[in-house]
Short mmCIF file of C-alpha atoms (C1' of nucleotides) in Angstrom, two decimals:
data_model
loop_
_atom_site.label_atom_id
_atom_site.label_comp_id
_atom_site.label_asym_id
_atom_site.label_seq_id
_atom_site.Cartn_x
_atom_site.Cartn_y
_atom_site.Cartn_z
CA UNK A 1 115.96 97.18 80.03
CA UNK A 2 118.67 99.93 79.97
CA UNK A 3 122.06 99.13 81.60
CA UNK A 4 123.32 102.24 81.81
CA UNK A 5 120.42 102.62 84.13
CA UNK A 6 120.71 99.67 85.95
CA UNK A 7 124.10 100.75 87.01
CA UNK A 8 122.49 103.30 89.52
CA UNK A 9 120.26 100.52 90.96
CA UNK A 10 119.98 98.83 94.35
CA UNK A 11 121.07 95.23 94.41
CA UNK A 12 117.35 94.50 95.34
CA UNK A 13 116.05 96.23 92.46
CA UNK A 14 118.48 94.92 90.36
CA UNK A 15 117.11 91.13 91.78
CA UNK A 16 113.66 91.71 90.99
CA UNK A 17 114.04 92.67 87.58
CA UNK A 18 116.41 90.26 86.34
CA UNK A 19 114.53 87.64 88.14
CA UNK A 20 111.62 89.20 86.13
CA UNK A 21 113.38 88.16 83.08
CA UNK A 22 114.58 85.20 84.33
CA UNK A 23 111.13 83.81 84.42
CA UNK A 24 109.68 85.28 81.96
CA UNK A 25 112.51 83.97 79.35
CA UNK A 26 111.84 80.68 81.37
CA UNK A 27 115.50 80.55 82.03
CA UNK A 28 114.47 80.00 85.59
CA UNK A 29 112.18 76.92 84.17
CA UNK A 30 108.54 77.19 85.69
CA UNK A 31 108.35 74.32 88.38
CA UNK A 32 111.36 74.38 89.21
CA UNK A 33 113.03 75.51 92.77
CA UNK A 34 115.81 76.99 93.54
CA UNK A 35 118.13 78.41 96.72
CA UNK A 36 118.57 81.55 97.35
CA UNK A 37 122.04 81.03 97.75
CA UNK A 38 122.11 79.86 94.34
CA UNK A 39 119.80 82.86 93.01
CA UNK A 40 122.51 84.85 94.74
CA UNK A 41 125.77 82.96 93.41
CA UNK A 42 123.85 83.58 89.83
CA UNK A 43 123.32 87.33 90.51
CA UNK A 44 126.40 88.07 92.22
CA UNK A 45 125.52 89.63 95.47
CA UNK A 46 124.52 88.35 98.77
CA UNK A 47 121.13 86.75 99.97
CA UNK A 48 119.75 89.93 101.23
CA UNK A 49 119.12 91.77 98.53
CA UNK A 50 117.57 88.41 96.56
CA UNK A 51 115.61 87.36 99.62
CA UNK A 52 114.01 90.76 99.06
CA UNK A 53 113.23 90.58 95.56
CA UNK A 54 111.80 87.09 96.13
CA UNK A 55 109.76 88.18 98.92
CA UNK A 56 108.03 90.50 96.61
CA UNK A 57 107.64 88.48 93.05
CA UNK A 58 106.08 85.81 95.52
CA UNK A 59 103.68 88.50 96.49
CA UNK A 60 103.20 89.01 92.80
CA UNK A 61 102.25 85.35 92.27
CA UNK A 62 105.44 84.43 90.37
CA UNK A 63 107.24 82.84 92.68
CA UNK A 64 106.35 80.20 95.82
CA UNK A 65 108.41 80.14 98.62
CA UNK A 66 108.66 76.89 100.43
CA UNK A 67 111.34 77.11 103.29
CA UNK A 68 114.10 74.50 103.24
CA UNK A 69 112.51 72.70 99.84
CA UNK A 70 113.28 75.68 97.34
CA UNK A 71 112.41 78.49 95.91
CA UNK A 72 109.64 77.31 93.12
CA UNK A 73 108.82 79.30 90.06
CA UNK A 74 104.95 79.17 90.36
CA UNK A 75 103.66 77.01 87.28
CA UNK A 76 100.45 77.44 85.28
CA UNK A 77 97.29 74.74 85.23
CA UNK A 78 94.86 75.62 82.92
CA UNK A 79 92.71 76.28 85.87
CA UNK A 80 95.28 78.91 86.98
CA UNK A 81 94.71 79.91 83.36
CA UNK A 82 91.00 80.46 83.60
CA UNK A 83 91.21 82.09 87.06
CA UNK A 84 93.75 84.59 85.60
CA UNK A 85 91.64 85.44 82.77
CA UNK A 86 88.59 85.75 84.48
CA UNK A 87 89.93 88.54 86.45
CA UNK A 88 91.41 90.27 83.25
CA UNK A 89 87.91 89.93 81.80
CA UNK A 90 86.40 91.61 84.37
CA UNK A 91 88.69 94.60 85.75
CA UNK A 92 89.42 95.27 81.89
CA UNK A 93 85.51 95.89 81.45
CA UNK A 94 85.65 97.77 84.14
CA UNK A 95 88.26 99.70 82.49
CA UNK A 96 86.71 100.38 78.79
CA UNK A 97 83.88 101.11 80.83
CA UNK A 98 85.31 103.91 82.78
CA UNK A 99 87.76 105.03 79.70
CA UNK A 100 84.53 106.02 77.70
CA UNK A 101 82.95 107.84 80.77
CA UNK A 102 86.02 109.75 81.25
CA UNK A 103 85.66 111.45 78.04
CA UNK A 104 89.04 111.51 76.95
CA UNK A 105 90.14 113.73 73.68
CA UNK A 106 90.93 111.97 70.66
CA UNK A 107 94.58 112.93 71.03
CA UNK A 108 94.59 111.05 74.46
CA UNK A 109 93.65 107.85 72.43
CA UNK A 110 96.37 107.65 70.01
CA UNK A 111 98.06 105.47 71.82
CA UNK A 112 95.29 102.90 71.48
CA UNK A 113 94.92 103.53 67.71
CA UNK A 114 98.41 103.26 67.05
CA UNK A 115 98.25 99.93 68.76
CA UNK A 116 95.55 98.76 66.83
CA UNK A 117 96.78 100.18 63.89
CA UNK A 118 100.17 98.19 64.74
CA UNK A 119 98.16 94.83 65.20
CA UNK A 120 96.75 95.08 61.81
CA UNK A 121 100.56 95.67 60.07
CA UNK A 122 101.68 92.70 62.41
CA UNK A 123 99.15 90.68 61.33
CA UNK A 124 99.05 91.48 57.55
CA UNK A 125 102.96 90.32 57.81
CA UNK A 126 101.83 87.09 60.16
CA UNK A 127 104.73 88.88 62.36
CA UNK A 128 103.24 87.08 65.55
CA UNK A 129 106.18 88.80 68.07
CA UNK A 130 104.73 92.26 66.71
CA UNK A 131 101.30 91.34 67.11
CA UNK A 132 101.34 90.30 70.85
CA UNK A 133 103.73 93.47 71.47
CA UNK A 134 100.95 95.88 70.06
CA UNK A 135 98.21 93.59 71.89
CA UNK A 136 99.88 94.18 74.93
CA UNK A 137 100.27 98.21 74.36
CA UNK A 138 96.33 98.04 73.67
CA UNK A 139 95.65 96.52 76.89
CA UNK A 140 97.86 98.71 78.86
CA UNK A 141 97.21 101.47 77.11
CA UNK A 142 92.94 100.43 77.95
CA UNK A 143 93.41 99.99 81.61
CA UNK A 144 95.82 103.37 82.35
CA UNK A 145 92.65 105.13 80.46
CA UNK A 146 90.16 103.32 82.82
CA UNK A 147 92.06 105.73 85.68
CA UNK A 148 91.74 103.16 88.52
CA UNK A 149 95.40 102.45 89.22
CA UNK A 150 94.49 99.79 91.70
CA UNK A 151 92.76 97.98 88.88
CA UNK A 152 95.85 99.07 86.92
CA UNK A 153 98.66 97.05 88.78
CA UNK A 154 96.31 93.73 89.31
CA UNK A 155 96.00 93.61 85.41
CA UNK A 156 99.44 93.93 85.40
CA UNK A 157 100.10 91.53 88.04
CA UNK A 158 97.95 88.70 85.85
CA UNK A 159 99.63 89.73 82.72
CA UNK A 160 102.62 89.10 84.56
CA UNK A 161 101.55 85.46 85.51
CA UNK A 162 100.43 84.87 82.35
CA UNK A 163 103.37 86.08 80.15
CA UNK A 164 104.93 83.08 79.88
CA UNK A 165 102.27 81.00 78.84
CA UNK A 166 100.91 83.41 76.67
CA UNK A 167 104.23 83.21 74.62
CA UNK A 168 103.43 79.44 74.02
CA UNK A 169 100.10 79.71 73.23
CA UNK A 170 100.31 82.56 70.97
CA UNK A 171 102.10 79.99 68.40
CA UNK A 172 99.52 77.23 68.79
CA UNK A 173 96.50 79.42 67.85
CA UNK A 174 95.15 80.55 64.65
CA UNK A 175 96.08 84.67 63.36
CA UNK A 176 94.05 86.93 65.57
CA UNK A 177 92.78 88.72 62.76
CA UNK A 178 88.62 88.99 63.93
CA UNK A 179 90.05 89.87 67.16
CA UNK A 180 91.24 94.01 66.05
CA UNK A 181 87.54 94.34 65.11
CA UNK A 182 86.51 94.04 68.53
CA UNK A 183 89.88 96.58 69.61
CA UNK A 184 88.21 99.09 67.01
CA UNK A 185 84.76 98.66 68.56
CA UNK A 186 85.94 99.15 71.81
CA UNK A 187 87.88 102.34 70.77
CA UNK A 188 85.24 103.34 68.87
CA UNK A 189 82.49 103.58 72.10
CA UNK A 190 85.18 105.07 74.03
CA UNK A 191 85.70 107.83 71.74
CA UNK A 192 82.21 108.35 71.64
CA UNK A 193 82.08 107.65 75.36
CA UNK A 194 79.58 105.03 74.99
CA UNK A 195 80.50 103.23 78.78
CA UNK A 196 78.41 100.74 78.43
CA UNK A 197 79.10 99.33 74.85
CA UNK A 198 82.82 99.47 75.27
CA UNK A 199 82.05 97.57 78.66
CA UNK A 200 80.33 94.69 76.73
CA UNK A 201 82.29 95.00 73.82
CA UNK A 202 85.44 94.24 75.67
CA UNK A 203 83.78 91.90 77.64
CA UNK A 204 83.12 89.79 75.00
CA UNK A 205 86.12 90.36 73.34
CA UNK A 206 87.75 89.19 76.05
CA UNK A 207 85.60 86.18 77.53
CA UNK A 208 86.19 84.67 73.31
CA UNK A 209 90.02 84.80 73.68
CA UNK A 210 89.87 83.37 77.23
CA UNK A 211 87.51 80.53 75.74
CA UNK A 212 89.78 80.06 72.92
CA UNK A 213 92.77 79.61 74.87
CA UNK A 214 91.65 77.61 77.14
CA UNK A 215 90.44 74.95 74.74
CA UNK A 216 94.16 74.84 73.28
CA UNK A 217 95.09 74.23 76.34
CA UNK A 218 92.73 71.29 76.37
CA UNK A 219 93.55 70.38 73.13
CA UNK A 220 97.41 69.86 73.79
CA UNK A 221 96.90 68.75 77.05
CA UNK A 222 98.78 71.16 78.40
CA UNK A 223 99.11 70.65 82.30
CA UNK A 224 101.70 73.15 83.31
CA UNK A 225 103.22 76.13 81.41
CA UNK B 1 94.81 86.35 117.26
CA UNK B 2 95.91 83.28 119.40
CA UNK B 3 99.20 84.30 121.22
CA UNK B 4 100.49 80.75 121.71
CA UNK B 5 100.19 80.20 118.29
CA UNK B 6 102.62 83.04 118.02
CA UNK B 7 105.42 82.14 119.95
CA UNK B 8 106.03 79.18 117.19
CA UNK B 9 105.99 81.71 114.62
CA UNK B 10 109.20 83.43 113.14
CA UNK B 11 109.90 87.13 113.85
CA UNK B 12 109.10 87.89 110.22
CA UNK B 13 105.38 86.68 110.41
CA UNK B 14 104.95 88.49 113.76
CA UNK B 15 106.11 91.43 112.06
CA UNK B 16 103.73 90.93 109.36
CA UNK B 17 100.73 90.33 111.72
CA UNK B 18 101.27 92.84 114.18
CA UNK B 19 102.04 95.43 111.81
CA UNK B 20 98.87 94.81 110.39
CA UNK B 21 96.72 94.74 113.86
CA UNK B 22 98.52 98.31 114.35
CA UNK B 23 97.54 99.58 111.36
CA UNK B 24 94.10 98.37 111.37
CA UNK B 25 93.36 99.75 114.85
CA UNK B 26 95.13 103.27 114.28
CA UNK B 27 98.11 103.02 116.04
CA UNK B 28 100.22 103.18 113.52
CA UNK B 29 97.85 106.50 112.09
CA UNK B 30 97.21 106.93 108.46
CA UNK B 31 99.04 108.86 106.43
CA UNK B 32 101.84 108.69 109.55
CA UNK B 33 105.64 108.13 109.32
CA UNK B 34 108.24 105.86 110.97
CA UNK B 35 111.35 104.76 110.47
CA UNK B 36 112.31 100.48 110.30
CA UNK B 37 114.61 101.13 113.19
CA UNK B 38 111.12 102.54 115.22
CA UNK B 39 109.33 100.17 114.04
CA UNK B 40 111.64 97.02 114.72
CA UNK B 41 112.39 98.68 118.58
CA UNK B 42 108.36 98.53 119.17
CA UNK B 43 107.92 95.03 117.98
CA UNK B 44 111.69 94.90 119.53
CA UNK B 45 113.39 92.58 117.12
CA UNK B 46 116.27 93.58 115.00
CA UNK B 47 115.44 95.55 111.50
CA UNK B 48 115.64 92.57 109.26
CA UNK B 49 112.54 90.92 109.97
CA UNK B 50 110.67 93.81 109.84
CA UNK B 51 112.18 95.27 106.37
CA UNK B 52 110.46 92.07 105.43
CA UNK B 53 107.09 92.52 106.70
CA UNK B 54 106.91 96.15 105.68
CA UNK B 55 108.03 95.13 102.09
CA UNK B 56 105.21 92.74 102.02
CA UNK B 57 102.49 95.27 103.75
CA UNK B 58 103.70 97.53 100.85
CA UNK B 59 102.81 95.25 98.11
CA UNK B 60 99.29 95.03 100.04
CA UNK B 61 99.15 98.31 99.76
CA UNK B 62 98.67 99.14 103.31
CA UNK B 63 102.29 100.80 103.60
CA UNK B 64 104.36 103.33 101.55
CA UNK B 65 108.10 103.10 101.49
CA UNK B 66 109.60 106.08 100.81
CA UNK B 67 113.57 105.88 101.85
CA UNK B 68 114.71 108.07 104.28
CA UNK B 69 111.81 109.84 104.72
CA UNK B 70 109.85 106.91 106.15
CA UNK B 71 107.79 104.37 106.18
CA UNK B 72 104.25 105.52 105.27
CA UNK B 73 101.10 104.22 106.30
CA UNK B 74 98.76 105.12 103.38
CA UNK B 75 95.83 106.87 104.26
CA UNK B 76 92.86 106.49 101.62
CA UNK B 77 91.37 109.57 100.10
CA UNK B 78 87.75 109.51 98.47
CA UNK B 79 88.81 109.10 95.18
CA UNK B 80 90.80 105.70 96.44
CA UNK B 81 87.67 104.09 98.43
CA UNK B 82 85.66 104.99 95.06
CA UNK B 83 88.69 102.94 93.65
CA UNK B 84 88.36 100.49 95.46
CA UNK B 85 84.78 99.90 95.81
CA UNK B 86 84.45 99.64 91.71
CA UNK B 87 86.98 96.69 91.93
CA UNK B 88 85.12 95.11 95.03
CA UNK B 89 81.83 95.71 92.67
CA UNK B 90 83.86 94.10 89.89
CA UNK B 91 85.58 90.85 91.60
CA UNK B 92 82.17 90.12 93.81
CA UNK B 93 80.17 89.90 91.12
CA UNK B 94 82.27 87.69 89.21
CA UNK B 95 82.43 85.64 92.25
CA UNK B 96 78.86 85.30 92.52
CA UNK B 97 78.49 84.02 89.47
CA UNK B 98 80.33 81.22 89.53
CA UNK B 99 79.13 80.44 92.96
CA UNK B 100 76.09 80.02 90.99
CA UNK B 101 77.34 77.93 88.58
CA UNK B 102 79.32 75.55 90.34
CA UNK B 103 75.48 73.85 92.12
CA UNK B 104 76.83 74.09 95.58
CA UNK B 105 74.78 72.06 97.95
CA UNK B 106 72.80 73.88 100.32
CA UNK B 107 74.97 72.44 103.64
CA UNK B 108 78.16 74.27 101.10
CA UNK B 109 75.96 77.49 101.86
CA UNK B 110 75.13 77.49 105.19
CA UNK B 111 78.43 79.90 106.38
CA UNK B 112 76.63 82.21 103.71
CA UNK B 113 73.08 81.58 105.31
CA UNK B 114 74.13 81.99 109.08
CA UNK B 115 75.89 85.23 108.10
CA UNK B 116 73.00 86.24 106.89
CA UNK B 117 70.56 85.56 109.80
CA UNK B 118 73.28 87.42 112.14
CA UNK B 119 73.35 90.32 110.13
CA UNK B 120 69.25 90.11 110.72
CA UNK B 121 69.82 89.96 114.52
CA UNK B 122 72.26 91.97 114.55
CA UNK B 123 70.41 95.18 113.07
CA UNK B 124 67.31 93.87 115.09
CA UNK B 125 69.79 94.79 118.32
CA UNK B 126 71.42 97.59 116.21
CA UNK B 127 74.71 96.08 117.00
CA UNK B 128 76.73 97.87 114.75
CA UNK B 129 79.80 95.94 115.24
CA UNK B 130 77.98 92.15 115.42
CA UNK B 131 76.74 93.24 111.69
CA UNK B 132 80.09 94.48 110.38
CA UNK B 133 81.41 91.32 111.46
CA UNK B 134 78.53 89.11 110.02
CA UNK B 135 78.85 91.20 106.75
CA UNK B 136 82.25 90.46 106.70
CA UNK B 137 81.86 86.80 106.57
CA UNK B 138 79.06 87.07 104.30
CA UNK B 139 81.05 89.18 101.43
CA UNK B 140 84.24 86.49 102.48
CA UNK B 141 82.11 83.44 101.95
CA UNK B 142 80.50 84.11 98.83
CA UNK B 143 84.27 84.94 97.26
CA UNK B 144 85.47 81.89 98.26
CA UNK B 145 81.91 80.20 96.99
CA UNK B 146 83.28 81.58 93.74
CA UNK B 147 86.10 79.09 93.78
CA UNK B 148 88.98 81.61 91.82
CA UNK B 149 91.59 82.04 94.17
CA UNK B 150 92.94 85.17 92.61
CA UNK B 151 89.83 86.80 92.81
CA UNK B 152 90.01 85.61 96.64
CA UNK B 153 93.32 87.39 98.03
CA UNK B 154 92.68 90.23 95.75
CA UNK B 155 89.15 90.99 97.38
CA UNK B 156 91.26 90.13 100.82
CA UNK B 157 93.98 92.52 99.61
CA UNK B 158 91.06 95.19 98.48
CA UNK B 159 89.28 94.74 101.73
CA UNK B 160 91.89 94.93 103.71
CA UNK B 161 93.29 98.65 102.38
CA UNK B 162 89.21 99.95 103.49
CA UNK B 163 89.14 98.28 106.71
CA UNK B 164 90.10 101.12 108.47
CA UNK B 165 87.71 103.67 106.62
CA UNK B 166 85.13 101.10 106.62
CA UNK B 167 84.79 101.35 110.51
CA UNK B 168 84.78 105.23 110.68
CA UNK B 169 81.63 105.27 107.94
CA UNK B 170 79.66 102.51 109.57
CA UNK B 171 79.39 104.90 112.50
CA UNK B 172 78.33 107.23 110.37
CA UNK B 173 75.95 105.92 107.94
CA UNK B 174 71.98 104.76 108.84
CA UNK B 175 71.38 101.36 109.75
CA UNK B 176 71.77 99.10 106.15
CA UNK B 177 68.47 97.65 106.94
CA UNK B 178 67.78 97.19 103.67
CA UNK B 179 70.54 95.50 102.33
CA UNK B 180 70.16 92.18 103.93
CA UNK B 181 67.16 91.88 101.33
CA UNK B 182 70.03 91.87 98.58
CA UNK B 183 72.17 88.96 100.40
CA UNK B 184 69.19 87.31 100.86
CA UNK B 185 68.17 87.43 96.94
CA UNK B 186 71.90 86.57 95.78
CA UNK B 187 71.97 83.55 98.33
CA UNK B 188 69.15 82.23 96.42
CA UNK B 189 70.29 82.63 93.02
CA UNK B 190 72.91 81.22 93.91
CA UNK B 191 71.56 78.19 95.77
CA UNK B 192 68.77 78.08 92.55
CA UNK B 193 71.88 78.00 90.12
CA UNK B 194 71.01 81.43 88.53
CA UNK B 195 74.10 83.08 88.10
CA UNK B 196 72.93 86.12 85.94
CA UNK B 197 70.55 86.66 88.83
CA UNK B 198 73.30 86.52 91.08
CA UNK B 199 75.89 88.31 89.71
CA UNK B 200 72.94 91.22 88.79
CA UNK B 201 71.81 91.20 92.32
CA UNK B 202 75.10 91.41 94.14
CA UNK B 203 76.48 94.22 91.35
CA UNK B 204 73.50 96.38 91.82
CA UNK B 205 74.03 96.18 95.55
CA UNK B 206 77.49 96.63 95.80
CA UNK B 207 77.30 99.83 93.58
CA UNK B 208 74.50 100.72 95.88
CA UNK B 209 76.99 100.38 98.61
CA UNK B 210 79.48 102.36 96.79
CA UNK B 211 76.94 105.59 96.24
CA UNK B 212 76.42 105.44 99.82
CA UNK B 213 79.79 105.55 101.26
CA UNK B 214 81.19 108.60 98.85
CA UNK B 215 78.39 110.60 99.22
CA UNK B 216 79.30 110.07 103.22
CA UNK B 217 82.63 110.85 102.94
CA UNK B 218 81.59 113.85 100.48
CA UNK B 219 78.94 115.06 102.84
CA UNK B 220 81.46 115.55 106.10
CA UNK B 221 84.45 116.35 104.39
CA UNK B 222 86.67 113.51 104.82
CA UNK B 223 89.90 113.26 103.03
CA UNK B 224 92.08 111.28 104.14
CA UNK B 225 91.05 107.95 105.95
"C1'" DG C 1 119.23 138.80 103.98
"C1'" DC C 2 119.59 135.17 100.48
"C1'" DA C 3 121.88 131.69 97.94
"C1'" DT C 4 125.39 128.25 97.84
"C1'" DT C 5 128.56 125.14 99.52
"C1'" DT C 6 130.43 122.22 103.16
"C1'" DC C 7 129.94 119.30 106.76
"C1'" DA C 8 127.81 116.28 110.16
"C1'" DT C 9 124.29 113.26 111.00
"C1'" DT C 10 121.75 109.29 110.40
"C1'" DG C 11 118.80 106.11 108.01
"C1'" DC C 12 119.21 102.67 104.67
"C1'" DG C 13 121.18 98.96 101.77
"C1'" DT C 14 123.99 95.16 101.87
"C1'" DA C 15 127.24 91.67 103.48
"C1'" DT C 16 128.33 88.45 106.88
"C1'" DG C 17 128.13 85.11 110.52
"C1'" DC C 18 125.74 82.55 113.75
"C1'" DA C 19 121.71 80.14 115.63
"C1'" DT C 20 117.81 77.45 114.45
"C1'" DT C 21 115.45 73.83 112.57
"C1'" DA C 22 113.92 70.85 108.99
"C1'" DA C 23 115.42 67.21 106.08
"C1'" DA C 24 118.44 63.44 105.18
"C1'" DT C 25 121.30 59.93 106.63
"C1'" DG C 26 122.71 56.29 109.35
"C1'" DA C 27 122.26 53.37 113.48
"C1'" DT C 28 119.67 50.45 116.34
"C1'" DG C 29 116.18 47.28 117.70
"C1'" DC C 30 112.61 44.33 116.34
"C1'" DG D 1 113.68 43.96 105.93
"C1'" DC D 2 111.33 47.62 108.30
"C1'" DA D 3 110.38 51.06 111.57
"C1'" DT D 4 112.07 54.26 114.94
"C1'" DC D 5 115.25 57.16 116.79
"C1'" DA D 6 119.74 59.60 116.94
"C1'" DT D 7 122.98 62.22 114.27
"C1'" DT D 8 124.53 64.94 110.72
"C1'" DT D 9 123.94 68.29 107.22
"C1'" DA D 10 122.72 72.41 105.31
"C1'" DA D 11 119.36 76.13 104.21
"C1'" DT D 12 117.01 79.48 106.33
"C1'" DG D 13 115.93 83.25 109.74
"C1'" DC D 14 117.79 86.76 112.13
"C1'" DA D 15 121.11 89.94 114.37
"C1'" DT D 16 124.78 92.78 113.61
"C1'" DA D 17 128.12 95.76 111.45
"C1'" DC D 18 129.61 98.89 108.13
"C1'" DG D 19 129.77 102.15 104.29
"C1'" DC D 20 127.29 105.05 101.44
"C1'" DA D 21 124.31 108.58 100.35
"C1'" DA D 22 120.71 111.71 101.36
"C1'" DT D 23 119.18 115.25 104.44
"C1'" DG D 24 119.44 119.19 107.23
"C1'" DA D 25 122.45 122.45 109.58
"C1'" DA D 26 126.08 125.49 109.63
"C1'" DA D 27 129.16 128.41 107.35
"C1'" DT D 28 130.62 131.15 103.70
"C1'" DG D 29 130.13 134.27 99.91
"C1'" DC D 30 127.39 137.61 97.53
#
DNA sequence: GCATTTCATTGCGTATGCATTAAATGATGC
DNA sequence: GCATCATTTAATGCATACGCAATGAAATGC
């Protein structure tokens, strides 16, 4: 994120995102609590401002707030896992599913091609960081066509809650490389505005990686990410 | 809500709560303005607590902050109930399913039965409120049947941003004597285990549901809720 | 008149300090 | 030793104060 921008920022704004990162690099370790004096000390400015930003990342799942015991950086169970993806699976549907009714021009989907175009580069150089960068494009890119922004911001809130384990997991499992056949088919139907295959499509697409992943997690016995 | 509980409660969760009781009844309108130092004089506390509940209520999407030129209530056009209702559509069928799936024992459905039954007395008296009420605990029993808790709050969360609208259109709309037939036929798929049955059932009748309320709000004209 | 600048107002963002209350520690009785 | 109660500690919840910055009004120039 810019700095030159963050310069012009409110402290509270400031909090949130760099708490953001903090998480997400797992610099504030998930389990773990914390004060919000401390969380303050760290970011330099007074409670207010941090007591704001936690207030809202708890609202977005990331964080619990448990008064006089610590702040705790929510942790994932595989369960949490499974409920997360679930949701995806669904409200993404939803989106492909509205994305092909919407009839968009092919010039509005270039976005989505280039991602998939970018997953198949990634994955011909086994550049995993690439890969889950362009994933992540395609699925934004999928839900902002769907048009609903409420489904919009919960996919983002899960993504959110899953980021960090995604980053582990993404190392553990074999190269995605069936998985940009299904991204095709899916743009493919929407192009041709074909609601209800890109619906399934996706659907499937997505209930297979939630079915992979969750196995890993079995696998590794993996408890809490 | 129970007003002794309240007194043991901190300012910040009053705030919360009877912000939302004023929204939900119209006294804070839709689509209306006020300033924190209004709004922490009426629930006469100091500004603090109440920056807190409003930044909460915004990430429920019930309020709008928009700095110095107040704090909004959001009022819900068309096009957001429509929004709305697909993710509703979505979530509830999802949680259906694995209501479903998970066997419940019949006692485990007996909320879901008895909400049921009063919605059947309830249009027998054409108590309009008595079956909003029932409804409500139906749709709120069969998500937490479901078992995801994400797909729980975010139905609350959804729910909660048409609660107003929803009791303008019940006034409006004919008696849903029909749709008790659908409860009935999810509650037992679900209690038979058939969760394609369920999920089916409830989709078809929550899109039913949908058609019905925009063609309402089409039909008189009503834009902002 | 209309546009532009200046100025006053005031709502918000943040820091700070105090009151509250939950947890931890120690003291007391059994 | 162990349980119970008093005491201490310290983190939170909230009120308050203050400065900044945005907004609208007034004043000036064109």
């Amino acid at each position: 994120m810019n700095k030159v921008l963050r310069k012009q920022m409110s402290s509270s704004q400031r909090a949130l995102l760099e708490l953001r990162e903090k998480i997400f690099a797992g610099e504030l370790a998930p389990g773990s609590d914390h004060l919000e004096s401390e969380l303050a000390e760290q970011l330099s400015m007074s409670r207010t401002p941090v007591r704001e930003a936690v207030l809202m990342l708890e609202g977005q799942g990331l964080l619990e707030l448990r008064p006089r015991k610590g702040i705790r950086v929510v942790p994932l169970s595989p369960e949490d896992m499974e409920e997360i993806y679930d949701v995806l699976t669904e409200l993404e549907s939803l989106a492909a599913e509205c994305a092909a009714r919407a009839s968009h021009k092919e010039e509005d989907l270039r976005f989505l091609s280039t991602a998939i175009d970018d997953m198949d580069v990634a994955i011909a150089n086994s550049d995993l960081d690439a890969w889950a960068d362009a994933d992540d494009r395609f699925h934004t890119e999928l839900v902002r066509l769907g048009g609903n922004s409420r489904v919009n911001s919960i996919v983002h809130m899960m993504s959110d809650q899953v980021r960090r384990a995604r980053m582990t997991t993404l190392f553990m499992r074999p190269l995605p490389t069936k998985s940009n056949e299904d991204h095709r088919k899916v743009y493919e139907a929407i192009k041709d505005g074909e609601s209800q295959v890109a619906r399934d499509t996706h659907r499937e697409h997505r209930l297979h990686a939630k079915r992979i992943i969750v196995e890993l997690l079995k696998k590794h016995r993996l408890r809490f990410l």
